[in-house]
Amino acid sequence: MASAEQIKALLESHVEGDDGRFLSIALQVAAHEAKIGHGKVAQQLRDLVIKSKKSRSAEVLPSAPIPISKAYKGISGLLHATNPNHRLKDLIVDEKLSGRLERIVREQKHFSQLRNHGLQPRHKLLLVGPSGTGKTLTASVLAGELGLPLFTVRLDAVITKYMGETAAKLRQVFDAIADVRGVYFFDEFDAIGSQRGLANDVGEVRRILNSFLQMIEQDNSNSLIIAATNHPDILDAALFRRFDDIIRYQMPEAPAITQLLKGRLSPYVKAGFRWEKAVNAAKGLSGAEITRAANEAIKEKLIEQKEHIATLDILHALEERREFSQHDTL
């Protein structure tokens, strides 16, 4: 029979509307019943939990975001939650990539309609490309466009040195993915998805990857799962077919660089500013580095009380960022 603490926890989770916690406690009660020999009761409880989860996954999706606090019950420390307000217009990428993201947003906004016709909207995305090209911002943009919370998976808390513990924590994350609709972001995904045949591979690494492969394969949730990596070459080949879409990011070309620089610097420059020279100097830098250079030029202008930012000011800031980025890759 359930303990007094379990009964209290069941009532608390019911009052708070925390279905995920309620079902988790119910499974704990089932495990206890099985342990003391009440196998039939334990199986009945498990069947009811499974039935409840299936019923909830088939429900019409809520139009409003689920409170972030709801996802923290029982999984504190594994997820960092935010409510982004970014939009597609905030992401400066080429037209083709922008179109692919717009398609994902459209499919997600018509989630129920597609499901009712036996169709699955894209909800498992792999973002690949150099650092600073917009992968992390993309996760915020998609969450903002869909009005969903963004849950960043804290891999430093998920991945541990103890055998079997990482897989158990991954299971907690995927349970949250099923229980609370949101955008779930696995950054630096190669920490989980590296090839099983690498020379420094160990048995636990293979078990972690195999667990992730199984969990993402079985996922049929209403959430959006996004993984991002700067090193697609070391990902295990089996991962790629588990994702609905693989989106590749590149260093910005001249039109995007112009948009980045003008978006930040236009209020601070005067007529005659040599935009073309600044754009040429920024080629080869990531969008994040270009934005940082522009911000450095603005800070210098404000601190030194300059009337305007001169072309030489931004050229100097861009050169500093280039030296920094080259050092960072050594």
PDB file of N, CA and C in Angstrom, residues 145-205:
ATOM      1  N   GLU A 145       8.684  32.088 -31.616  1.00  0.00           N
ATOM      2  CA  GLU A 145       7.647  32.057 -32.653  1.00  0.00           C
ATOM      3  C   GLU A 145       6.469  31.181 -32.251  1.00  0.00           C
ATOM      4  N   LEU A 146       6.739  30.093 -31.527  1.00  0.00           N
ATOM      5  CA  LEU A 146       5.691  29.141 -31.164  1.00  0.00           C
ATOM      6  C   LEU A 146       5.067  29.442 -29.807  1.00  0.00           C
ATOM      7  N   GLY A 147       5.622  30.432 -29.090  1.00  0.00           N
ATOM      8  CA  GLY A 147       5.095  30.755 -27.768  1.00  0.00           C
ATOM      9  C   GLY A 147       5.301  29.637 -26.771  1.00  0.00           C
ATOM     10  N   LEU A 148       6.437  28.926 -26.885  1.00  0.00           N
ATOM     11  CA  LEU A 148       6.743  27.799 -26.012  1.00  0.00           C
ATOM     12  C   LEU A 148       7.955  28.113 -25.151  1.00  0.00           C
ATOM     13  N   PRO A 149       8.043  27.493 -23.968  1.00  0.00           N
ATOM     14  CA  PRO A 149       9.268  27.646 -23.180  1.00  0.00           C
ATOM     15  C   PRO A 149      10.437  26.948 -23.853  1.00  0.00           C
ATOM     16  N   LEU A 150      11.632  27.488 -23.642  1.00  0.00           N
ATOM     17  CA  LEU A 150      12.857  26.868 -24.147  1.00  0.00           C
ATOM     18  C   LEU A 150      13.558  26.192 -22.978  1.00  0.00           C
ATOM     19  N   PHE A 151      13.772  24.887 -23.102  1.00  0.00           N
ATOM     20  CA  PHE A 151      14.478  24.124 -22.086  1.00  0.00           C
ATOM     21  C   PHE A 151      15.836  23.706 -22.647  1.00  0.00           C
ATOM     22  N   THR A 152      16.905  24.304 -22.128  1.00  0.00           N
ATOM     23  CA  THR A 152      18.253  23.926 -22.548  1.00  0.00           C
ATOM     24  C   THR A 152      18.727  22.788 -21.659  1.00  0.00           C
ATOM     25  N   VAL A 153      19.082  21.668 -22.279  1.00  0.00           N
ATOM     26  CA  VAL A 153      19.520  20.498 -21.521  1.00  0.00           C
ATOM     27  C   VAL A 153      20.938  20.749 -21.016  1.00  0.00           C
ATOM     28  N   ARG A 154      21.119  20.661 -19.708  1.00  0.00           N
ATOM     29  CA  ARG A 154      22.435  20.898 -19.100  1.00  0.00           C
ATOM     30  C   ARG A 154      23.232  19.599 -19.155  1.00  0.00           C
ATOM     31  N   LEU A 155      24.012  19.451 -20.207  1.00  0.00           N
ATOM     32  CA  LEU A 155      24.762  18.210 -20.391  1.00  0.00           C
ATOM     33  C   LEU A 155      25.792  17.995 -19.288  1.00  0.00           C
ATOM     34  N   ASP A 156      26.283  19.090 -18.661  1.00  0.00           N
ATOM     35  CA  ASP A 156      27.233  18.919 -17.568  1.00  0.00           C
ATOM     36  C   ASP A 156      26.585  18.225 -16.374  1.00  0.00           C
ATOM     37  N   ALA A 157      25.257  18.358 -16.248  1.00  0.00           N
ATOM     38  CA  ALA A 157      24.542  17.683 -15.170  1.00  0.00           C
ATOM     39  C   ALA A 157      24.041  16.306 -15.605  1.00  0.00           C
ATOM     40  N   VAL A 158      23.765  16.151 -16.896  1.00  0.00           N
ATOM     41  CA  VAL A 158      23.246  14.875 -17.399  1.00  0.00           C
ATOM     42  C   VAL A 158      24.347  13.818 -17.472  1.00  0.00           C
ATOM     43  N   ILE A 159      25.507  14.213 -17.990  1.00  0.00           N
ATOM     44  CA  ILE A 159      26.594  13.259 -18.209  1.00  0.00           C
ATOM     45  C   ILE A 159      27.431  13.144 -16.940  1.00  0.00           C
ATOM     46  N   THR A 160      27.488  11.945 -16.372  1.00  0.00           N
ATOM     47  CA  THR A 160      28.238  11.704 -15.144  1.00  0.00           C
ATOM     48  C   THR A 160      29.228  10.559 -15.364  1.00  0.00           C
ATOM     49  N   LYS A 161      30.084  10.342 -14.383  1.00  0.00           N
ATOM     50  CA  LYS A 161      31.100   9.293 -14.480  1.00  0.00           C
ATOM     51  C   LYS A 161      30.589   7.946 -13.983  1.00  0.00           C
ATOM     52  N   TYR A 162      29.370   7.923 -13.450  1.00  0.00           N
ATOM     53  CA  TYR A 162      28.854   6.687 -12.861  1.00  0.00           C
ATOM     54  C   TYR A 162      28.101   5.869 -13.903  1.00  0.00           C
ATOM     55  N   MET A 163      28.410   4.597 -13.967  1.00  0.00           N
ATOM     56  CA  MET A 163      27.821   3.720 -14.973  1.00  0.00           C
ATOM     57  C   MET A 163      26.306   3.672 -14.835  1.00  0.00           C
ATOM     58  N   GLY A 164      25.634   3.913 -15.927  1.00  0.00           N
ATOM     59  CA  GLY A 164      24.177   3.816 -15.955  1.00  0.00           C
ATOM     60  C   GLY A 164      23.451   5.080 -15.534  1.00  0.00           C
ATOM     61  N   GLU A 165      24.134   6.000 -14.823  1.00  0.00           N
ATOM     62  CA  GLU A 165      23.450   7.187 -14.314  1.00  0.00           C
ATOM     63  C   GLU A 165      23.089   8.160 -15.431  1.00  0.00           C
ATOM     64  N   THR A 166      23.966   8.301 -16.435  1.00  0.00           N
ATOM     65  CA  THR A 166      23.676   9.224 -17.536  1.00  0.00           C
ATOM     66  C   THR A 166      22.432   8.789 -18.299  1.00  0.00           C
ATOM     67  N   ALA A 167      22.332   7.496 -18.585  1.00  0.00           N
ATOM     68  CA  ALA A 167      21.149   6.997 -19.299  1.00  0.00           C
ATOM     69  C   ALA A 167      19.884   7.251 -18.490  1.00  0.00           C
ATOM     70  N   ALA A 168      19.973   7.101 -17.171  1.00  0.00           N
ATOM     71  CA  ALA A 168      18.803   7.345 -16.316  1.00  0.00           C
ATOM     72  C   ALA A 168      18.403   8.818 -16.359  1.00  0.00           C
ATOM     73  N   LYS A 169      19.393   9.710 -16.394  1.00  0.00           N
ATOM     74  CA  LYS A 169      19.077  11.141 -16.451  1.00  0.00           C
ATOM     75  C   LYS A 169      18.530  11.526 -17.829  1.00  0.00           C
ATOM     76  N   LEU A 170      19.056  10.890 -18.876  1.00  0.00           N
ATOM     77  CA  LEU A 170      18.487  11.118 -20.203  1.00  0.00           C
ATOM     78  C   LEU A 170      17.025  10.697 -20.239  1.00  0.00           C
ATOM     79  N   ARG A 171      16.708   9.600 -19.580  1.00  0.00           N
ATOM     80  CA  ARG A 171      15.315   9.146 -19.512  1.00  0.00           C
ATOM     81  C   ARG A 171      14.457  10.200 -18.824  1.00  0.00           C
ATOM     82  N   GLN A 172      14.974  10.830 -17.770  1.00  0.00           N
ATOM     83  CA  GLN A 172      14.225  11.898 -17.110  1.00  0.00           C
ATOM     84  C   GLN A 172      13.952  13.053 -18.071  1.00  0.00           C
ATOM     85  N   VAL A 173      14.973  13.405 -18.865  1.00  0.00           N
ATOM     86  CA  VAL A 173      14.803  14.498 -19.827  1.00  0.00           C
ATOM     87  C   VAL A 173      13.733  14.141 -20.848  1.00  0.00           C
ATOM     88  N   PHE A 174      13.780  12.921 -21.382  1.00  0.00           N
ATOM     89  CA  PHE A 174      12.795  12.528 -22.391  1.00  0.00           C
ATOM     90  C   PHE A 174      11.406  12.362 -21.785  1.00  0.00           C
ATOM     91  N   ASP A 175      11.327  12.026 -20.507  1.00  0.00           N
ATOM     92  CA  ASP A 175      10.013  12.012 -19.847  1.00  0.00           C
ATOM     93  C   ASP A 175       9.453  13.429 -19.784  1.00  0.00           C
ATOM     94  N   ALA A 176      10.329  14.411 -19.497  1.00  0.00           N
ATOM     95  CA  ALA A 176       9.883  15.808 -19.480  1.00  0.00           C
ATOM     96  C   ALA A 176       9.456  16.252 -20.868  1.00  0.00           C
ATOM     97  N   ILE A 177      10.189  15.820 -21.889  1.00  0.00           N
ATOM     98  CA  ILE A 177       9.837  16.144 -23.271  1.00  0.00           C
ATOM     99  C   ILE A 177       8.433  15.659 -23.601  1.00  0.00           C
ATOM    100  N   ALA A 178       8.098  14.463 -23.102  1.00  0.00           N
ATOM    101  CA  ALA A 178       6.762  13.901 -23.350  1.00  0.00           C
ATOM    102  C   ALA A 178       5.692  14.580 -22.503  1.00  0.00           C
ATOM    103  N   ASP A 179       6.053  15.000 -21.290  1.00  0.00           N
ATOM    104  CA  ASP A 179       5.058  15.520 -20.349  1.00  0.00           C
ATOM    105  C   ASP A 179       4.761  17.006 -20.534  1.00  0.00           C
ATOM    106  N   VAL A 180       5.770  17.787 -20.892  1.00  0.00           N
ATOM    107  CA  VAL A 180       5.607  19.249 -20.972  1.00  0.00           C
ATOM    108  C   VAL A 180       6.026  19.718 -22.354  1.00  0.00           C
ATOM    109  N   ARG A 181       5.091  20.232 -23.130  1.00  0.00           N
ATOM    110  CA  ARG A 181       5.422  20.687 -24.472  1.00  0.00           C
ATOM    111  C   ARG A 181       6.333  21.909 -24.403  1.00  0.00           C
ATOM    112  N   GLY A 182       7.412  21.862 -25.158  1.00  0.00           N
ATOM    113  CA  GLY A 182       8.358  22.964 -25.200  1.00  0.00           C
ATOM    114  C   GLY A 182       9.379  22.721 -26.289  1.00  0.00           C
ATOM    115  N   VAL A 183      10.366  23.612 -26.369  1.00  0.00           N
ATOM    116  CA  VAL A 183      11.513  23.429 -27.252  1.00  0.00           C
ATOM    117  C   VAL A 183      12.668  22.958 -26.381  1.00  0.00           C
ATOM    118  N   TYR A 184      13.197  21.772 -26.644  1.00  0.00           N
ATOM    119  CA  TYR A 184      14.265  21.176 -25.841  1.00  0.00           C
ATOM    120  C   TYR A 184      15.558  21.209 -26.654  1.00  0.00           C
ATOM    121  N   PHE A 185      16.570  21.889 -26.107  1.00  0.00           N
ATOM    122  CA  PHE A 185      17.786  22.196 -26.854  1.00  0.00           C
ATOM    123  C   PHE A 185      18.989  21.462 -26.277  1.00  0.00           C
ATOM    124  N   PHE A 186      19.574  20.558 -27.078  1.00  0.00           N
ATOM    125  CA  PHE A 186      20.808  19.862 -26.721  1.00  0.00           C
ATOM    126  C   PHE A 186      21.963  20.578 -27.435  1.00  0.00           C
ATOM    127  N   ASP A 187      22.646  21.491 -26.737  1.00  0.00           N
ATOM    128  CA  ASP A 187      23.783  22.176 -27.347  1.00  0.00           C
ATOM    129  C   ASP A 187      25.037  21.321 -27.179  1.00  0.00           C
ATOM    130  N   GLU A 188      26.047  21.549 -28.049  1.00  0.00           N
ATOM    131  CA  GLU A 188      27.278  20.753 -28.040  1.00  0.00           C
ATOM    132  C   GLU A 188      26.935  19.260 -28.000  1.00  0.00           C
ATOM    133  N   PHE A 189      26.087  18.892 -28.912  1.00  0.00           N
ATOM    134  CA  PHE A 189      25.477  17.565 -28.927  1.00  0.00           C
ATOM    135  C   PHE A 189      26.487  16.440 -29.127  1.00  0.00           C
ATOM    136  N   ASP A 190      27.670  16.764 -29.686  1.00  0.00           N
ATOM    137  CA  ASP A 190      28.671  15.721 -29.908  1.00  0.00           C
ATOM    138  C   ASP A 190      29.139  15.092 -28.599  1.00  0.00           C
ATOM    139  N   ALA A 191      28.862  15.744 -27.454  1.00  0.00           N
ATOM    140  CA  ALA A 191      29.190  15.143 -26.161  1.00  0.00           C
ATOM    141  C   ALA A 191      28.409  13.853 -25.944  1.00  0.00           C
ATOM    142  N   ILE A 192      27.231  13.751 -26.570  1.00  0.00           N
ATOM    143  CA  ILE A 192      26.418  12.533 -26.491  1.00  0.00           C
ATOM    144  C   ILE A 192      26.571  11.695 -27.746  1.00  0.00           C
ATOM    145  N   GLY A 193      26.646  12.363 -28.895  1.00  0.00           N
ATOM    146  CA  GLY A 193      26.491  11.655 -30.165  1.00  0.00           C
ATOM    147  C   GLY A 193      27.756  11.269 -30.885  1.00  0.00           C
ATOM    148  N   SER A 194      28.932  11.293 -30.224  1.00  0.00           N
ATOM    149  CA  SER A 194      30.176  10.962 -30.922  1.00  0.00           C
ATOM    150  C   SER A 194      30.189   9.511 -31.370  1.00  0.00           C
ATOM    151  N   GLN A 195      30.957   9.244 -32.400  1.00  0.00           N
ATOM    152  CA  GLN A 195      30.988   7.918 -33.023  1.00  0.00           C
ATOM    153  C   GLN A 195      31.376   6.844 -32.015  1.00  0.00           C
ATOM    154  N   ARG A 196      30.689   5.722 -32.130  1.00  0.00           N
ATOM    155  CA  ARG A 196      30.967   4.617 -31.212  1.00  0.00           C
ATOM    156  C   ARG A 196      32.296   3.937 -31.498  1.00  0.00           C
ATOM    157  N   GLY A 197      32.902   4.183 -32.647  1.00  0.00           N
ATOM    158  CA  GLY A 197      34.134   3.501 -32.993  1.00  0.00           C
ATOM    159  C   GLY A 197      35.388   4.332 -32.774  1.00  0.00           C
ATOM    160  N   LEU A 198      35.277   5.513 -32.149  1.00  0.00           N
ATOM    161  CA  LEU A 198      36.453   6.350 -31.944  1.00  0.00           C
ATOM    162  C   LEU A 198      37.468   5.642 -31.051  1.00  0.00           C
ATOM    163  N   ALA A 199      38.740   5.982 -31.252  1.00  0.00           N
ATOM    164  CA  ALA A 199      39.816   5.286 -30.552  1.00  0.00           C
ATOM    165  C   ALA A 199      39.712   5.422 -29.037  1.00  0.00           C
ATOM    166  N   ASN A 200      39.226   6.593 -28.555  1.00  0.00           N
ATOM    167  CA  ASN A 200      39.145   6.805 -27.114  1.00  0.00           C
ATOM    168  C   ASN A 200      37.775   6.424 -26.554  1.00  0.00           C
ATOM    169  N   ASP A 201      37.016   5.691 -27.337  1.00  0.00           N
ATOM    170  CA  ASP A 201      35.674   5.291 -26.925  1.00  0.00           C
ATOM    171  C   ASP A 201      35.756   4.283 -25.782  1.00  0.00           C
ATOM    172  N   VAL A 202      34.791   4.334 -24.876  1.00  0.00           N
ATOM    173  CA  VAL A 202      34.680   3.359 -23.800  1.00  0.00           C
ATOM    174  C   VAL A 202      33.266   2.831 -23.797  1.00  0.00           C
ATOM    175  N   GLY A 203      33.061   1.739 -23.056  1.00  0.00           N
ATOM    176  CA  GLY A 203      31.749   1.096 -23.061  1.00  0.00           C
ATOM    177  C   GLY A 203      30.619   2.004 -22.638  1.00  0.00           C
ATOM    178  N   GLU A 204      30.863   2.874 -21.651  1.00  0.00           N
ATOM    179  CA  GLU A 204      29.807   3.751 -21.169  1.00  0.00           C
ATOM    180  C   GLU A 204      29.389   4.755 -22.237  1.00  0.00           C
ATOM    181  N   VAL A 205      30.350   5.241 -23.035  1.00  0.00           N
ATOM    182  CA  VAL A 205      30.018   6.160 -24.130  1.00  0.00           C
ATOM    183  C   VAL A 205      29.075   5.487 -25.112  1.00  0.00           C
TER     184      VAL A 205
END
